[in-house]
CSV table of N, CA and C in Angstrom, one decimal:
chain,number,residue,atom,x,y,z
A,1,MET,N,24.8,-37.2,-12.0
A,1,MET,CA,24.3,-36.0,-12.3
A,1,MET,C,24.6,-35.7,-13.6
A,2,THR,N,23.2,-35.0,-13.9
A,2,THR,CA,22.9,-34.4,-15.6
A,2,THR,C,23.5,-33.0,-15.5
A,3,ASN,N,23.8,-32.9,-16.8
A,3,ASN,CA,24.1,-31.3,-17.4
A,3,ASN,C,23.1,-30.6,-17.8
A,4,PRO,N,22.9,-29.3,-16.6
A,4,PRO,CA,21.5,-28.7,-17.2
A,4,PRO,C,22.0,-27.9,-18.5
A,5,THR,N,22.9,-28.0,-18.9
A,5,THR,CA,22.9,-27.4,-20.3
A,5,THR,C,22.7,-28.3,-21.6
A,6,GLU,N,22.4,-29.3,-21.1
A,6,GLU,CA,22.0,-30.7,-22.2
A,6,GLU,C,20.3,-31.2,-21.7
A,7,GLY,N,19.5,-31.6,-22.6
A,7,GLY,CA,18.5,-32.1,-22.5
A,7,GLY,C,17.3,-31.6,-22.6
A,8,PRO,N,16.1,-31.8,-22.1
A,8,PRO,CA,14.7,-31.1,-22.8
A,8,PRO,C,14.6,-29.7,-22.0
A,9,GLY,N,15.2,-29.5,-20.8
A,9,GLY,CA,15.3,-28.1,-20.3
A,9,GLY,C,15.9,-27.0,-20.8
A,10,ALA,N,17.3,-27.7,-21.7
A,10,ALA,CA,18.4,-26.7,-22.0
A,10,ALA,C,17.8,-25.5,-22.8
A,11,ASP,N,16.9,-25.6,-23.5
A,11,ASP,CA,16.5,-24.6,-24.4
A,11,ASP,C,15.7,-23.3,-23.3
A,12,ARG,N,15.2,-24.2,-22.6
A,12,ARG,CA,14.4,-23.0,-21.4
A,12,ARG,C,15.4,-22.6,-20.5
A,13,LEU,N,16.4,-23.0,-20.2
A,13,LEU,CA,17.6,-22.6,-19.2
A,13,LEU,C,18.4,-21.5,-20.2
A,14,ARG,N,18.5,-21.6,-21.1
A,14,ARG,CA,19.1,-20.8,-22.2
A,14,ARG,C,18.4,-19.5,-22.3
A,15,GLU,N,17.2,-19.7,-22.6
A,15,GLU,CA,16.1,-18.6,-22.6
A,15,GLU,C,15.9,-17.3,-21.2
A,16,VAL,N,16.0,-18.2,-20.1
A,16,VAL,CA,15.9,-17.4,-19.0
A,16,VAL,C,17.4,-16.7,-18.7
A,17,ALA,N,18.6,-17.5,-19.0
A,17,ALA,CA,19.8,-16.7,-19.1
A,17,ALA,C,19.9,-15.4,-19.9
A,18,GLU,N,19.4,-15.7,-21.2
A,18,GLU,CA,19.4,-14.6,-22.0
A,18,GLU,C,18.6,-13.4,-21.6
A,19,ALA,N,17.3,-13.8,-21.0
A,19,ALA,CA,16.5,-12.8,-20.4
A,19,ALA,C,17.2,-12.1,-19.1
A,20,ALA,N,17.8,-12.8,-18.6
A,20,ALA,CA,18.6,-12.1,-17.3
A,20,ALA,C,19.6,-11.2,-17.7
A,21,THR,N,20.3,-11.6,-18.8
A,21,THR,CA,21.5,-10.7,-19.2
A,21,THR,C,20.9,-9.9,-20.1
A,22,ARG,N,19.7,-9.6,-20.2
A,22,ARG,CA,19.3,-8.4,-20.9
A,22,ARG,C,18.7,-7.5,-19.6
A,23,ALA,N,18.0,-8.0,-18.7
A,23,ALA,CA,18.0,-7.3,-17.9
A,23,ALA,C,18.9,-6.8,-17.0
A,24,PHE,N,20.0,-7.5,-16.8
A,24,PHE,CA,21.0,-6.7,-16.3
A,24,PHE,C,21.6,-5.6,-16.9
A,25,SER,N,21.6,-5.4,-18.4
A,25,SER,CA,22.1,-4.9,-19.3
A,25,SER,C,21.6,-3.2,-19.2
A,26,VAL,N,20.1,-3.6,-18.6
A,26,VAL,CA,19.6,-1.9,-18.5
A,26,VAL,C,19.5,-1.6,-17.2
A,27,LEU,N,20.4,-1.9,-16.3
A,27,LEU,CA,20.6,-1.5,-14.9
A,27,LEU,C,21.4,0.1,-15.2
A,28,PRO,N,20.8,0.9,-14.2
A,28,PRO,CA,21.5,2.2,-14.4
A,28,PRO,C,23.1,1.8,-14.2
A,29,ALA,N,23.7,3.0,-14.8
A,29,ALA,CA,25.5,3.1,-14.5
A,29,ALA,C,25.6,3.4,-13.1
A,30,ARG,N,26.5,3.4,-12.7
A,30,ARG,CA,27.2,3.6,-11.2
A,30,ARG,C,27.3,5.3,-11.6
A,31,PRO,N,27.3,5.9,-10.2
A,31,PRO,CA,27.5,7.4,-10.7
A,31,PRO,C,28.5,7.9,-11.4
A,32,ASP,N,29.8,7.2,-11.2
A,32,ASP,CA,31.0,7.6,-11.6
A,32,ASP,C,31.2,7.5,-13.3
A,33,GLU,N,30.4,6.7,-13.7
A,33,GLU,CA,29.9,6.3,-15.2
A,33,GLU,C,29.0,7.2,-15.8
A,34,MET,N,28.2,7.8,-15.2
A,34,MET,CA,27.3,8.5,-15.7
A,34,MET,C,27.6,9.9,-16.6
A,35,ALA,N,27.1,10.2,-17.2
A,35,ALA,CA,27.5,11.6,-18.1
A,35,ALA,C,27.2,12.5,-17.8
A,36,PRO,N,27.7,13.6,-17.8
A,36,PRO,CA,27.2,15.0,-17.0
A,36,PRO,C,25.7,15.3,-17.5
A,37,ALA,N,25.2,16.0,-16.9
A,37,ALA,CA,23.9,16.4,-17.0
A,37,ALA,C,24.0,17.2,-18.3
A,38,PRO,N,22.9,17.6,-19.0
A,38,PRO,CA,22.9,18.5,-20.1
A,38,PRO,C,23.1,19.9,-20.2
A,39,SER,N,23.0,20.3,-18.9
A,39,SER,CA,23.0,21.6,-18.3
A,39,SER,C,24.6,22.3,-18.1
A,40,GLY,N,25.4,21.3,-18.1
A,40,GLY,CA,26.8,21.4,-18.1
A,40,GLY,C,27.3,21.6,-16.6
A,41,GLY,N,26.3,21.4,-15.7
A,41,GLY,CA,26.7,21.3,-14.3
A,41,GLY,C,27.6,20.3,-13.7
A,42,GLY,N,27.8,19.1,-14.7
A,42,GLY,CA,28.8,18.2,-14.0
A,42,GLY,C,28.1,17.2,-13.4
A,43,ARG,N,27.0,17.4,-12.7
A,43,ARG,CA,26.3,16.4,-11.8
A,43,ARG,C,24.9,15.8,-12.4
A,44,VAL,N,24.4,14.8,-12.0
A,44,VAL,CA,23.3,14.4,-12.4
A,44,VAL,C,22.5,14.3,-11.0
A,45,ALA,N,21.1,15.2,-11.2
A,45,ALA,CA,20.3,15.3,-10.1
A,45,ALA,C,20.2,13.9,-9.7
A,46,ALA,N,19.5,13.6,-8.4
A,46,ALA,CA,19.6,12.4,-7.8
A,46,ALA,C,17.6,12.1,-7.7
A,47,ARG,N,17.2,11.0,-8.3
A,47,ARG,CA,15.8,11.0,-8.2
A,47,ARG,C,15.5,10.7,-6.6
A,48,ARG,N,14.4,11.3,-6.5
A,48,ARG,CA,13.9,11.3,-5.1
A,48,ARG,C,12.3,10.6,-5.2
A,49,LEU,N,12.4,9.6,-4.1
A,49,LEU,CA,11.3,9.2,-3.9
A,49,LEU,C,10.0,10.0,-3.4
A,50,HIS,N,8.8,10.3,-4.0
A,50,HIS,CA,8.0,11.0,-3.4
A,50,HIS,C,7.0,10.3,-2.6
A,51,THR,N,7.0,10.6,-1.3
A,51,THR,CA,5.7,9.7,-0.9
A,51,THR,C,4.8,10.7,0.0
A,52,ASP,N,3.8,10.2,-0.3
A,52,ASP,CA,2.4,10.9,0.4
A,52,ASP,C,1.6,9.9,1.3
A,53,PRO,N,1.9,10.8,2.6
A,53,PRO,CA,1.6,10.1,3.9
A,53,PRO,C,-0.1,9.4,3.6
A,54,ASP,N,-0.9,10.1,2.7
A,54,ASP,CA,-2.3,9.6,2.5
A,54,ASP,C,-2.6,8.3,1.6
A,55,THR,N,-1.2,7.9,0.8
A,55,THR,CA,-1.4,7.2,-0.1
A,55,THR,C,-0.3,5.5,0.1
A,56,VAL,N,0.5,6.0,1.2
A,56,VAL,CA,1.4,5.1,1.3
A,56,VAL,C,0.7,3.6,1.7
A,57,GLU,N,-0.2,3.6,2.4
A,57,GLU,CA,-0.9,2.2,2.7
A,57,GLU,C,-1.5,1.5,1.5
A,58,ARG,N,-2.0,2.4,0.6
A,58,ARG,CA,-2.4,1.7,-0.7
A,58,ARG,C,-1.2,1.5,-1.6
A,59,ASP,N,-0.2,2.3,-1.5
A,59,ASP,CA,0.8,1.9,-2.6
A,59,ASP,C,1.5,0.6,-1.9
A,60,LEU,N,1.7,0.6,-0.6
A,60,LEU,CA,2.5,-0.8,-0.1
A,60,LEU,C,1.7,-2.1,-0.4
A,61,VAL,N,0.3,-1.8,-0.4
A,61,VAL,CA,-0.7,-2.8,-0.7
A,61,VAL,C,-0.8,-3.2,-2.2
A,62,LYS,N,-0.3,-2.4,-3.0
A,62,LYS,CA,-0.5,-2.3,-4.4
A,62,LYS,C,0.9,-3.2,-4.8
A,63,LEU,N,2.1,-3.0,-4.2
A,63,LEU,CA,3.2,-3.6,-4.5
A,63,LEU,C,3.1,-5.3,-3.9
A,64,VAL,N,2.6,-5.2,-2.6
A,64,VAL,CA,2.8,-6.6,-2.2
A,64,VAL,C,1.2,-7.5,-3.2
A,65,LEU,N,0.6,-6.8,-3.5
A,65,LEU,CA,-0.5,-7.6,-4.4
A,65,LEU,C,0.1,-7.7,-5.6
A,66,THR,N,1.1,-7.1,-6.2
A,66,THR,CA,1.5,-7.2,-7.4
A,66,THR,C,2.6,-8.6,-7.3
A,67,LEU,N,3.2,-8.7,-6.3
A,67,LEU,CA,3.8,-9.9,-6.2
A,67,LEU,C,3.4,-11.0,-6.1
A,68,VAL,N,2.0,-10.9,-5.1
A,68,VAL,CA,1.3,-12.0,-5.1
A,68,VAL,C,0.6,-12.5,-6.4
A,69,GLU,N,0.3,-11.6,-7.3
A,69,GLU,CA,-0.3,-11.8,-8.7
A,69,GLU,C,0.9,-12.4,-9.4
A,70,LEU,N,1.8,-11.9,-9.2
A,70,LEU,CA,3.0,-12.5,-10.3
A,70,LEU,C,3.0,-14.0,-9.8
A,71,LEU,N,3.2,-14.1,-8.6
A,71,LEU,CA,3.5,-15.7,-8.1
A,71,LEU,C,2.2,-16.5,-8.5
A,72,ARG,N,1.2,-16.1,-8.3
A,72,ARG,CA,-0.3,-16.7,-8.3
A,72,ARG,C,-0.1,-16.8,-10.2
A,73,GLN,N,0.2,-16.4,-11.4
A,73,GLN,CA,0.3,-16.5,-12.4
A,73,GLN,C,1.2,-17.1,-13.0
A,74,LEU,N,2.4,-17.3,-12.1
A,74,LEU,CA,3.7,-18.5,-12.4
A,74,LEU,C,3.0,-19.8,-11.9
A,75,MET,N,2.1,-19.7,-10.8
A,75,MET,CA,1.6,-21.2,-10.5
A,75,MET,C,0.6,-21.5,-11.2
A,76,GLU,N,0.1,-20.6,-11.8
A,76,GLU,CA,-1.3,-21.1,-13.1
A,76,GLU,C,-0.5,-21.7,-14.1
A,77,ARG,N,0.6,-20.9,-14.4
A,77,ARG,CA,1.3,-21.6,-15.7
A,77,ARG,C,1.4,-23.0,-15.4
A,78,GLN,N,2.5,-23.0,-14.2
A,78,GLN,CA,3.1,-24.6,-13.8
A,78,GLN,C,1.6,-25.3,-14.1
A,79,ALA,N,1.0,-25.0,-13.2
A,79,ALA,CA,-0.3,-25.9,-12.9
A,79,ALA,C,-0.7,-26.5,-14.6
A,80,LEU,N,-0.7,-25.5,-15.5
A,80,LEU,CA,-1.2,-25.7,-16.6
A,80,LEU,C,-0.3,-26.7,-17.3
A,81,ARG,N,0.9,-26.3,-17.3
A,81,ARG,CA,2.1,-27.1,-17.9
A,81,ARG,C,1.5,-28.7,-17.4
A,82,ARG,N,1.6,-28.7,-16.3
A,82,ARG,CA,1.3,-30.1,-15.5
A,82,ARG,C,0.1,-30.9,-16.4
A,83,VAL,N,-0.9,-30.2,-16.4
A,83,VAL,CA,-2.2,-30.6,-17.0
A,83,VAL,C,-1.9,-31.1,-18.1
A,84,ASP,N,-1.0,-30.3,-19.3
A,84,ASP,CA,-0.6,-30.6,-20.4
A,84,ASP,C,0.0,-31.8,-20.6
A,85,GLU,N,1.1,-31.9,-20.0
A,85,GLU,CA,1.8,-33.1,-19.7
A,85,GLU,C,1.0,-34.6,-19.2
A,86,GLY,N,0.0,-34.4,-18.9
A,86,GLY,CA,-0.9,-35.7,-18.4
A,86,GLY,C,-0.6,-35.9,-17.3
A,87,GLY,N,0.3,-35.7,-16.1
A,87,GLY,CA,0.8,-36.2,-15.0
A,87,GLY,C,-0.4,-36.0,-13.9
A,88,LEU,N,-1.4,-35.7,-13.8
A,88,LEU,CA,-2.2,-35.7,-13.0
A,88,LEU,C,-3.7,-36.4,-13.1
A,89,THR,N,-4.4,-36.8,-12.1
A,89,THR,CA,-5.3,-37.2,-12.4
A,89,THR,C,-6.5,-36.6,-12.4
A,90,GLU,N,-7.7,-37.0,-13.0
A,90,GLU,CA,-8.9,-35.8,-12.9
A,90,GLU,C,-9.1,-35.0,-12.0
A,91,GLU,N,-9.2,-36.0,-10.6
A,91,GLU,CA,-9.5,-35.2,-9.3
A,91,GLU,C,-8.3,-34.1,-9.0
A,92,GLN,N,-7.2,-34.5,-9.4
A,92,GLN,CA,-6.3,-33.2,-9.0
A,92,GLN,C,-6.3,-32.1,-10.2
A,93,GLU,N,-6.8,-32.6,-11.4
A,93,GLU,CA,-7.2,-31.3,-12.2
A,93,GLU,C,-8.1,-30.6,-11.9
A,94,GLU,N,-9.0,-31.2,-11.2
A,94,GLU,CA,-10.4,-30.5,-11.0
A,94,GLU,C,-9.9,-29.5,-9.4
A,95,ARG,N,-9.1,-30.1,-8.7
A,95,ARG,CA,-8.7,-29.2,-7.5
A,95,ARG,C,-7.9,-28.4,-7.7
A,96,LEU,N,-7.1,-28.6,-8.6
A,96,LEU,CA,-6.1,-27.4,-9.0
A,96,LEU,C,-7.0,-26.2,-9.7
A,97,GLY,N,-7.8,-26.7,-10.7
A,97,GLY,CA,-8.6,-25.8,-11.3
A,97,GLY,C,-9.4,-24.8,-10.4
A,98,LEU,N,-10.2,-25.7,-9.4
A,98,LEU,CA,-10.7,-24.5,-8.4
A,98,LEU,C,-9.8,-24.0,-7.5
A,99,THR,N,-8.9,-24.3,-7.0
A,99,THR,CA,-8.0,-23.6,-6.6
A,99,THR,C,-7.3,-22.2,-7.2
A,100,LEU,N,-7.2,-22.3,-8.5
A,100,LEU,CA,-6.5,-21.4,-9.1
A,100,LEU,C,-8.1,-20.0,-9.3
A,101,MET,N,-9.1,-20.8,-9.4
A,101,MET,CA,-10.0,-19.9,-9.8
A,101,MET,C,-10.3,-19.0,-8.3
A,102,LEU,N,-10.0,-19.7,-7.0
A,102,LEU,CA,-10.5,-19.0,-5.9
A,102,LEU,C,-9.3,-18.1,-5.5
A,103,LEU,N,-8.4,-18.2,-5.8
A,103,LEU,CA,-7.3,-17.4,-6.0
A,103,LEU,C,-7.3,-16.4,-6.6
A,104,HIS,N,-7.8,-16.4,-7.8
A,104,HIS,CA,-8.0,-15.2,-9.1
A,104,HIS,C,-9.3,-14.3,-8.0
A,105,ASP,N,-10.3,-14.8,-7.7
A,105,ASP,CA,-11.4,-14.3,-6.9
A,105,ASP,C,-11.0,-13.6,-5.8
A,106,ARG,N,-10.1,-14.2,-5.1
A,106,ARG,CA,-9.7,-13.4,-3.6
A,106,ARG,C,-8.7,-12.5,-4.4
A,107,MET,N,-8.3,-12.5,-5.4
A,107,MET,CA,-7.2,-11.2,-5.9
A,107,MET,C,-8.0,-10.1,-6.1
A,108,ALA,N,-9.0,-10.2,-6.9
A,108,ALA,CA,-9.9,-9.1,-7.4
A,108,ALA,C,-10.6,-8.8,-6.1
A,109,GLU,N,-10.9,-9.9,-5.0
A,109,GLU,CA,-11.9,-9.0,-3.9
A,109,GLU,C,-10.5,-8.0,-3.2
A,110,LEU,N,-9.5,-8.2,-3.0
A,110,LEU,CA,-8.4,-7.5,-2.5
A,110,LEU,C,-8.1,-6.4,-3.3
A,111,CYS,N,-8.3,-6.3,-4.7
A,111,CYS,CA,-8.1,-4.9,-5.2
A,111,CYS,C,-9.0,-4.3,-5.1
A,112,ASP,N,-10.3,-4.7,-4.9
A,112,ASP,CA,-11.3,-3.9,-5.0
A,112,ASP,C,-11.5,-3.1,-3.4
A,113,GLN,N,-10.9,-4.2,-2.6
A,113,GLN,CA,-11.1,-3.3,-1.1
A,113,GLN,C,-10.1,-2.3,-1.1
A,114,TYR,N,-9.1,-2.4,-1.7
A,114,TYR,CA,-8.1,-1.0,-1.8
A,114,TYR,C,-8.4,0.2,-3.1
A,115,GLY,N,-9.5,-0.3,-3.9
A,115,GLY,CA,-9.5,0.7,-5.1
A,115,GLY,C,-8.7,0.3,-6.0
A,116,LEU,N,-8.1,-0.8,-6.3
A,116,LEU,CA,-7.4,-1.2,-7.5
A,116,LEU,C,-7.9,-2.0,-8.3
A,117,THR,N,-7.4,-2.2,-9.7
A,117,THR,CA,-7.9,-3.3,-10.6
A,117,THR,C,-6.8,-4.3,-10.9
A,118,LEU,N,-6.8,-5.2,-11.5
A,118,LEU,CA,-5.8,-6.5,-11.6
A,118,LEU,C,-5.1,-5.6,-12.6
A,119,ALA,N,-5.1,-4.7,-13.7
A,119,ALA,CA,-4.5,-4.0,-14.5
A,119,ALA,C,-3.6,-3.2,-13.5
A,120,ASP,N,-4.1,-2.7,-12.6
A,120,ASP,CA,-3.4,-1.8,-11.6
A,120,ASP,C,-2.0,-2.2,-11.2
A,121,LEU,N,-2.0,-3.6,-11.3
A,121,LEU,CA,-0.7,-4.2,-10.7
A,121,LEU,C,0.1,-4.6,-11.5
A,122,ASN,N,0.0,-4.5,-12.8
A,122,ASN,CA,1.0,-4.7,-13.8
A,122,ASN,C,2.0,-3.3,-14.3
A,123,LEU,N,3.2,-3.5,-13.4
A,123,LEU,CA,4.2,-2.5,-13.4
A,123,LEU,C,4.9,-2.4,-14.6
A,124,ASP,N,5.2,-1.3,-14.9
A,124,ASP,CA,5.6,-0.8,-16.2
A,124,ASP,C,7.3,-0.7,-15.9
A,125,LEU,N,8.1,-1.6,-16.6
A,125,LEU,CA,9.3,-2.0,-16.2
A,125,LEU,C,10.2,-1.4,-17.4
A,126,GLY,N,9.6,-0.2,-17.9
A,126,GLY,CA,10.6,0.3,-18.9
A,126,GLY,C,10.8,-0.3,-20.3
A,127,PRO,N,12.1,-0.2,-20.7
A,127,PRO,CA,12.5,-1.1,-21.6
A,127,PRO,C,12.4,-2.6,-21.6
A,128,LEU,N,12.0,-3.3,-20.4
A,128,LEU,CA,11.6,-4.7,-20.6
A,128,LEU,C,10.2,-5.0,-20.8
A,129,GLY,N,9.3,-3.8,-20.5
A,129,GLY,CA,7.7,-3.8,-20.9
A,129,GLY,C,7.3,-4.3,-19.7
A,130,THR,N,6.4,-4.8,-19.4
A,130,THR,CA,5.4,-4.8,-18.3
A,130,THR,C,5.6,-6.0,-17.4
A,131,LEU,N,5.6,-6.1,-16.7
A,131,LEU,CA,5.8,-7.2,-15.5
A,131,LEU,C,4.9,-8.4,-15.6
A,132,LEU,N,3.5,-8.4,-15.5
A,132,LEU,CA,2.8,-9.4,-16.1
A,132,LEU,C,1.9,-9.3,-17.6
A,133,PRO,N,2.0,-10.6,-18.1
A,133,PRO,CA,1.5,-10.6,-19.2
A,133,PRO,C,0.2,-9.8,-19.5
A,134,PRO,N,-0.3,-9.4,-20.4
A,134,PRO,CA,-1.5,-8.9,-21.0
A,134,PRO,C,-2.8,-10.1,-20.7
């Protein structure tokens, strides 16, 4: 068995580990670690989730489509990597390209159906930036 910290994927593995470390370092502190509120009250106001019964379906669809778009983009990057490596036949490359185009078109249709754009699916993750690349 090979050591995952050595070899061609080692740099990528370290890059992913460093990104995970950065992501976890921005997690909110536990309640007992939080500084008192500026008003001097000693308690931090809890954040509340505001839900609107009129938009809950659209918001849920937006979340699901965001996850699907993230997976679609990851699949696309993996496919491009495989094409660049030259490990696919011309027929496989053609089929892969057609499938990715159809997936993109279907995502656009679903967004239109719910009054969303693909840009609406790009969640802002605060200090980490946006979820999807531009």
